[in-house]
PDB file of C-alpha atoms and ligand atoms in Angstrom:
ATOM      1  CA  UNK C1382     -65.862 -51.806 -13.110  1.00  0.00           C
ATOM      2  CA  UNK C1383     -68.653 -54.412 -12.795  1.00  0.00           C
ATOM      3  CA  UNK C1384     -66.527 -57.181 -14.363  1.00  0.00           C
ATOM      4  CA  UNK C1385     -63.338 -56.199 -12.594  1.00  0.00           C
ATOM      5  CA  UNK C1386     -64.825 -56.495  -9.092  1.00  0.00           C
ATOM      6  CA  UNK C1387     -65.120 -60.319  -8.885  1.00  0.00           C
ATOM      7  CA  UNK C1388     -61.653 -60.652 -10.495  1.00  0.00           C
ATOM      8  CA  UNK C1389     -60.072 -58.340  -7.867  1.00  0.00           C
ATOM      9  CA  UNK C1390     -61.993 -60.261  -5.126  1.00  0.00           C
ATOM     10  CA  UNK C1391     -60.527 -63.639  -6.260  1.00  0.00           C
ATOM     11  CA  UNK C1392     -57.058 -62.129  -6.614  1.00  0.00           C
ATOM     12  CA  UNK C1393     -57.091 -60.657  -3.092  1.00  0.00           C
ATOM     13  CA  UNK C1394     -58.304 -64.005  -1.618  1.00  0.00           C
ATOM     14  CA  UNK C1395     -55.621 -65.839  -3.488  1.00  0.00           C
ATOM     15  CA  UNK C1396     -52.950 -63.357  -2.272  1.00  0.00           C
ATOM     16  CA  UNK C1397     -54.318 -63.467   1.285  1.00  0.00           C
ATOM     17  CA  UNK C1398     -53.970 -67.335   1.268  1.00  0.00           C
ATOM     18  CA  UNK C1399     -50.364 -67.107   0.224  1.00  0.00           C
ATOM     19  CA  UNK C1400     -49.596 -63.663   1.674  1.00  0.00           C
ATOM     20  CA  UNK C1401     -47.491 -64.594   4.648  1.00  0.00           C
ATOM     21  CA  UNK C1402     -45.400 -67.368   3.022  1.00  0.00           C
ATOM     22  CA  UNK C1403     -44.867 -64.958  -0.012  1.00  0.00           C
ATOM     23  CA  UNK C1404     -43.493 -62.188   2.241  1.00  0.00           C
ATOM     24  CA  UNK C1405     -39.717 -61.628   1.986  1.00  0.00           C
ATOM     25  CA  UNK C1406     -37.500 -61.855   4.982  1.00  0.00           C
ATOM     26  CA  UNK C1407     -34.610 -59.319   4.707  1.00  0.00           C
ATOM     27  CA  UNK C1408     -31.426 -59.505   6.788  1.00  0.00           C
ATOM     28  CA  UNK C1409     -30.585 -55.813   6.571  1.00  0.00           C
ATOM     29  CA  UNK C1410     -31.683 -53.648   9.480  1.00  0.00           C
ATOM     30  CA  UNK C1411     -31.722 -53.513  13.315  1.00  0.00           C
ATOM     31  CA  UNK C1412     -32.511 -56.663  15.376  1.00  0.00           C
ATOM     32  CA  UNK C1413     -32.814 -57.558  19.012  1.00  0.00           C
ATOM     33  CA  UNK C1414     -32.638 -61.212  20.400  1.00  0.00           C
ATOM     34  CA  UNK C1415     -34.212 -63.038  23.285  1.00  0.00           C
ATOM     35  CA  UNK C1416     -31.331 -62.012  25.576  1.00  0.00           C
ATOM     36  CA  UNK C1417     -31.786 -58.319  24.738  1.00  0.00           C
ATOM     37  CA  UNK C1418     -28.704 -58.081  22.581  1.00  0.00           C
ATOM     38  CA  UNK C1419     -28.842 -55.740  19.548  1.00  0.00           C
ATOM     39  CA  UNK C1420     -27.409 -56.082  16.105  1.00  0.00           C
ATOM     40  CA  UNK C1421     -27.382 -54.069  13.061  1.00  0.00           C
ATOM     41  CA  UNK C1422     -26.885 -55.650   9.591  1.00  0.00           C
ATOM     42  CA  UNK C1423     -25.882 -53.614   6.613  1.00  0.00           C
ATOM     43  CA  UNK C1424     -27.448 -54.338   3.062  1.00  0.00           C
ATOM     44  CA  UNK C1425     -26.370 -57.623   1.592  1.00  0.00           C
ATOM     45  CA  UNK C1426     -24.170 -57.165  -1.410  1.00  0.00           C
ATOM     46  CA  UNK C1427     -24.749 -58.925  -4.787  1.00  0.00           C
ATOM     47  CA  UNK C1428     -22.418 -61.848  -3.782  1.00  0.00           C
ATOM     48  CA  UNK C1429     -24.192 -62.429  -0.428  1.00  0.00           C
ATOM     49  CA  UNK C1430     -21.583 -60.769   1.694  1.00  0.00           C
ATOM     50  CA  UNK C1431     -22.767 -58.486   4.599  1.00  0.00           C
ATOM     51  CA  UNK C1432     -21.273 -56.839   7.662  1.00  0.00           C
ATOM     52  CA  UNK C1433     -22.694 -55.224  10.765  1.00  0.00           C
ATOM     53  CA  UNK C1434     -22.308 -54.460  14.458  1.00  0.00           C
ATOM     54  CA  UNK C1435     -23.324 -56.447  17.537  1.00  0.00           C
ATOM     55  CA  UNK C1436     -23.977 -55.199  21.144  1.00  0.00           C
ATOM     56  CA  UNK C1437     -24.234 -58.089  23.528  1.00  0.00           C
ATOM     57  CA  UNK C1438     -26.328 -57.781  26.664  1.00  0.00           C
ATOM     58  CA  UNK C1439     -24.497 -60.672  28.329  1.00  0.00           C
ATOM     59  CA  UNK C1440     -20.908 -61.892  28.540  1.00  0.00           C
ATOM     60  CA  UNK C1441     -18.665 -64.526  29.985  1.00  0.00           C
ATOM     61  CA  UNK C1442     -16.261 -61.793  31.355  1.00  0.00           C
ATOM     62  CA  UNK C1443     -16.832 -59.162  33.943  1.00  0.00           C
ATOM     63  CA  UNK C1444     -15.760 -56.147  31.791  1.00  0.00           C
ATOM     64  CA  UNK C1445     -18.092 -54.448  29.349  1.00  0.00           C
ATOM     65  CA  UNK C1446     -17.785 -55.530  25.746  1.00  0.00           C
ATOM     66  CA  UNK C1447     -17.740 -52.683  23.275  1.00  0.00           C
ATOM     67  CA  UNK C1448     -19.728 -52.713  20.021  1.00  0.00           C
ATOM     68  CA  UNK C1449     -18.161 -55.554  17.978  1.00  0.00           C
ATOM     69  CA  UNK C1450     -18.016 -56.046  14.250  1.00  0.00           C
ATOM     70  CA  UNK C1451     -19.574 -58.964  12.469  1.00  0.00           C
ATOM     71  CA  UNK C1452     -19.077 -60.380   8.985  1.00  0.00           C
ATOM     72  CA  UNK C1453     -21.332 -62.892   7.287  1.00  0.00           C
ATOM     73  CA  UNK C1454     -22.727 -64.484   4.165  1.00  0.00           C
ATOM     74  CA  UNK C1455     -26.306 -64.983   2.955  1.00  0.00           C
ATOM     75  CA  UNK C1456     -27.327 -67.850   0.649  1.00  0.00           C
ATOM     76  CA  UNK C1457     -30.409 -67.944  -1.565  1.00  0.00           C
ATOM     77  CA  UNK C1458     -29.873 -64.642  -3.279  1.00  0.00           C
ATOM     78  CA  UNK C1459     -32.242 -65.415  -6.205  1.00  0.00           C
ATOM     79  CA  UNK C1460     -35.866 -64.174  -6.114  1.00  0.00           C
ATOM     80  CA  UNK C1461     -37.913 -67.432  -5.540  1.00  0.00           C
ATOM     81  CA  UNK C1462     -36.068 -68.024  -2.169  1.00  0.00           C
ATOM     82  CA  UNK C1463     -37.621 -65.558   0.165  1.00  0.00           C
ATOM     83  CA  UNK C1464     -36.508 -66.878   3.542  1.00  0.00           C
ATOM     84  CA  UNK C1465     -32.693 -67.163   3.136  1.00  0.00           C
ATOM     85  CA  UNK C1466     -30.156 -69.113   5.171  1.00  0.00           C
ATOM     86  CA  UNK C1467     -27.003 -67.254   6.496  1.00  0.00           C
ATOM     87  CA  UNK C1468     -24.036 -67.387   8.801  1.00  0.00           C
ATOM     88  CA  UNK C1469     -21.956 -64.750  10.477  1.00  0.00           C
ATOM     89  CA  UNK C1470     -19.010 -64.316  12.896  1.00  0.00           C
ATOM     90  CA  UNK C1471     -18.788 -61.753  15.712  1.00  0.00           C
ATOM     91  CA  UNK C1472     -15.213 -60.683  16.582  1.00  0.00           C
ATOM     92  CA  UNK C1473     -15.702 -59.554  20.200  1.00  0.00           C
ATOM     93  CA  UNK C1474     -14.219 -56.167  20.910  1.00  0.00           C
ATOM     94  CA  UNK C1475     -12.567 -56.327  24.241  1.00  0.00           C
ATOM     95  CA  UNK C1476      -8.947 -56.591  25.430  1.00  0.00           C
ATOM     96  CA  UNK C1477     -10.038 -59.064  28.106  1.00  0.00           C
ATOM     97  CA  UNK C1478     -11.668 -61.822  26.076  1.00  0.00           C
ATOM     98  CA  UNK C1479     -10.165 -63.775  23.168  1.00  0.00           C
ATOM     99  CA  UNK C1480     -13.576 -65.308  22.422  1.00  0.00           C
ATOM    100  CA  UNK C1481     -15.322 -65.382  19.128  1.00  0.00           C
ATOM    101  CA  UNK C1482     -18.900 -66.487  18.167  1.00  0.00           C
ATOM    102  CA  UNK C1483     -20.275 -67.929  14.955  1.00  0.00           C
ATOM    103  CA  UNK C1484     -24.052 -67.797  14.322  1.00  0.00           C
ATOM    104  CA  UNK C1485     -25.913 -69.640  11.527  1.00  0.00           C
ATOM    105  CA  UNK C1486     -29.664 -69.728  10.801  1.00  0.00           C
ATOM    106  CA  UNK C1487     -32.482 -68.797   8.614  1.00  0.00           C
ATOM    107  CA  UNK C1488     -34.581 -65.665   8.107  1.00  0.00           C
ATOM    108  CA  UNK C1489     -38.263 -66.641   8.372  1.00  0.00           C
ATOM    109  CA  UNK C1490     -41.547 -64.753   8.113  1.00  0.00           C
ATOM    110  CA  UNK C1491     -43.643 -66.170  11.043  1.00  0.00           C
ATOM    111  CA  UNK C1492     -47.468 -66.910  11.200  1.00  0.00           C
ATOM    112  CA  UNK C1493     -48.102 -63.318  12.219  1.00  0.00           C
ATOM    113  CA  UNK C1494     -46.223 -61.849   9.299  1.00  0.00           C
ATOM    114  CA  UNK C1495     -43.190 -60.837  11.393  1.00  0.00           C
ATOM    115  CA  UNK C1496     -39.667 -61.589  10.374  1.00  0.00           C
ATOM    116  CA  UNK C1497     -37.564 -63.600  12.653  1.00  0.00           C
ATOM    117  CA  UNK C1498     -33.880 -64.827  12.552  1.00  0.00           C
ATOM    118  CA  UNK C1499     -33.742 -68.310  14.028  1.00  0.00           C
ATOM    119  CA  UNK C1500     -30.157 -68.953  14.920  1.00  0.00           C
ATOM    120  CA  UNK C1501     -27.806 -71.417  16.634  1.00  0.00           C
ATOM    121  CA  UNK C1502     -24.333 -70.238  17.856  1.00  0.00           C
ATOM    122  CA  UNK C1503     -21.033 -71.562  19.031  1.00  0.00           C
ATOM    123  CA  UNK C1504     -19.059 -69.233  21.371  1.00  0.00           C
ATOM    124  CA  UNK C1505     -15.501 -70.216  21.539  1.00  0.00           C
ATOM    125  CA  UNK C1506     -13.581 -69.062  24.650  1.00  0.00           C
ATOM    126  CA  UNK C1507      -9.849 -68.988  24.973  1.00  0.00           C
ATOM    127  CA  UNK C1508      -8.331 -71.962  26.693  1.00  0.00           C
ATOM    128  CA  UNK C1509      -5.059 -71.480  28.444  1.00  0.00           C
ATOM    129  CA  UNK C1510      -3.784 -74.879  27.525  1.00  0.00           C
ATOM    130  CA  UNK C1511      -4.800 -77.805  25.501  1.00  0.00           C
ATOM    131  CA  UNK C1512      -5.981 -79.787  28.498  1.00  0.00           C
ATOM    132  CA  UNK C1513      -8.668 -77.165  29.041  1.00  0.00           C
ATOM    133  CA  UNK C1514      -9.778 -77.204  25.399  1.00  0.00           C
ATOM    134  CA  UNK C1515     -12.655 -79.660  26.158  1.00  0.00           C
ATOM    135  CA  UNK C1516     -14.852 -77.053  27.961  1.00  0.00           C
ATOM    136  CA  UNK C1517     -14.015 -73.971  26.021  1.00  0.00           C
ATOM    137  CA  UNK C1518     -17.084 -73.981  23.564  1.00  0.00           C
ATOM    138  CA  UNK C1519     -20.552 -72.976  24.470  1.00  0.00           C
ATOM    139  CA  UNK C1520     -23.489 -73.717  22.195  1.00  0.00           C
ATOM    140  CA  UNK C1521     -27.028 -72.143  22.279  1.00  0.00           C
ATOM    141  CA  UNK C1522     -29.835 -70.561  20.227  1.00  0.00           C
ATOM    142  CA  UNK C1523     -31.102 -67.001  19.756  1.00  0.00           C
ATOM    143  CA  UNK C1524     -34.197 -65.724  17.980  1.00  0.00           C
ATOM    144  CA  UNK C1525     -33.782 -62.079  16.676  1.00  0.00           C
ATOM    145  CA  UNK C1526     -36.804 -59.848  15.886  1.00  0.00           C
ATOM    146  CA  UNK C1527     -36.647 -56.577  13.974  1.00  0.00           C
ATOM    147  CA  UNK C1528     -36.543 -53.513  15.944  1.00  0.00           C
ATOM    148  CA  UNK C1529     -39.255 -50.908  15.064  1.00  0.00           C
ATOM    149  CA  UNK C1530     -37.865 -47.810  13.471  1.00  0.00           C
ATOM    150  CA  UNK C1531     -37.755 -44.937  15.916  1.00  0.00           C
TER     151      UNK C1531
HETATM  152  C1  BTN L1941     -17.747 -63.474  25.624  1.00  0.00           C
HETATM  153  O1  BTN L1941     -18.493 -63.566  26.575  1.00  0.00           O
HETATM  154  O2  BTN L1941     -16.676 -63.968  25.700  1.00  0.00           O
HETATM  155  C2  BTN L1941     -18.109 -62.611  24.455  1.00  0.00           C
HETATM  156  C3  BTN L1941     -19.520 -62.315  24.324  1.00  0.00           C
HETATM  157  C4  BTN L1941     -20.447 -63.501  24.052  1.00  0.00           C
HETATM  158  C5  BTN L1941     -21.963 -63.118  24.004  1.00  0.00           C
HETATM  159  C6  BTN L1941     -22.803 -64.377  23.617  1.00  0.00           C
HETATM  160  S1  BTN L1941     -22.664 -64.886  21.969  1.00  0.00           S
HETATM  161  C7  BTN L1941     -24.063 -65.901  22.134  1.00  0.00           C
HETATM  162  C8  BTN L1941     -25.013 -65.159  23.053  1.00  0.00           C
HETATM  163  N1  BTN L1941     -25.966 -64.352  22.315  1.00  0.00           N
HETATM  164  C9  BTN L1941     -25.827 -63.111  22.653  1.00  0.00           C
HETATM  165  O3  BTN L1941     -26.442 -62.107  22.192  1.00  0.00           O
HETATM  166  N2  BTN L1941     -24.787 -62.938  23.532  1.00  0.00           N
HETATM  167  C10 BTN L1941     -24.242 -64.234  23.955  1.00  0.00           C
END
């Protein structure tokens, strides 16, 4: 007991110093981004594939977009990489829009110990003809934070 105490103290200080960077960022779960859109990602399989659903809070078209499916891939599956890169595509579920969005980014643990998905996206809208191709792609960024369990 007497000898173990200083050892445990040193161990906890060492872990504290590296604690946040050592925390793992996990893609699976419920997320909300800075626009208020919600997304659920299912557990990533052993090859890095994942699926999920997306509910966007904004849209380029007036009619409401239903819950839409997403499919993605996570890199860095091996243990030492704890903040993995990923990409996914959302296939918008609406009869009105023929748009599609691709997201890519990285799952980080921030300075406060919270997970954040830092992403960039390309939203491809449908152009009616090739002359209108030039303005049919939007680009932006979204940060996603994990939704607390209810
Ligand atoms: C469309 O408007 O044609 C489909 C919906 C697009 C929603 C975009 S995707 C990028 C950005 N992030 C969101 O959560 N929603 C918008």
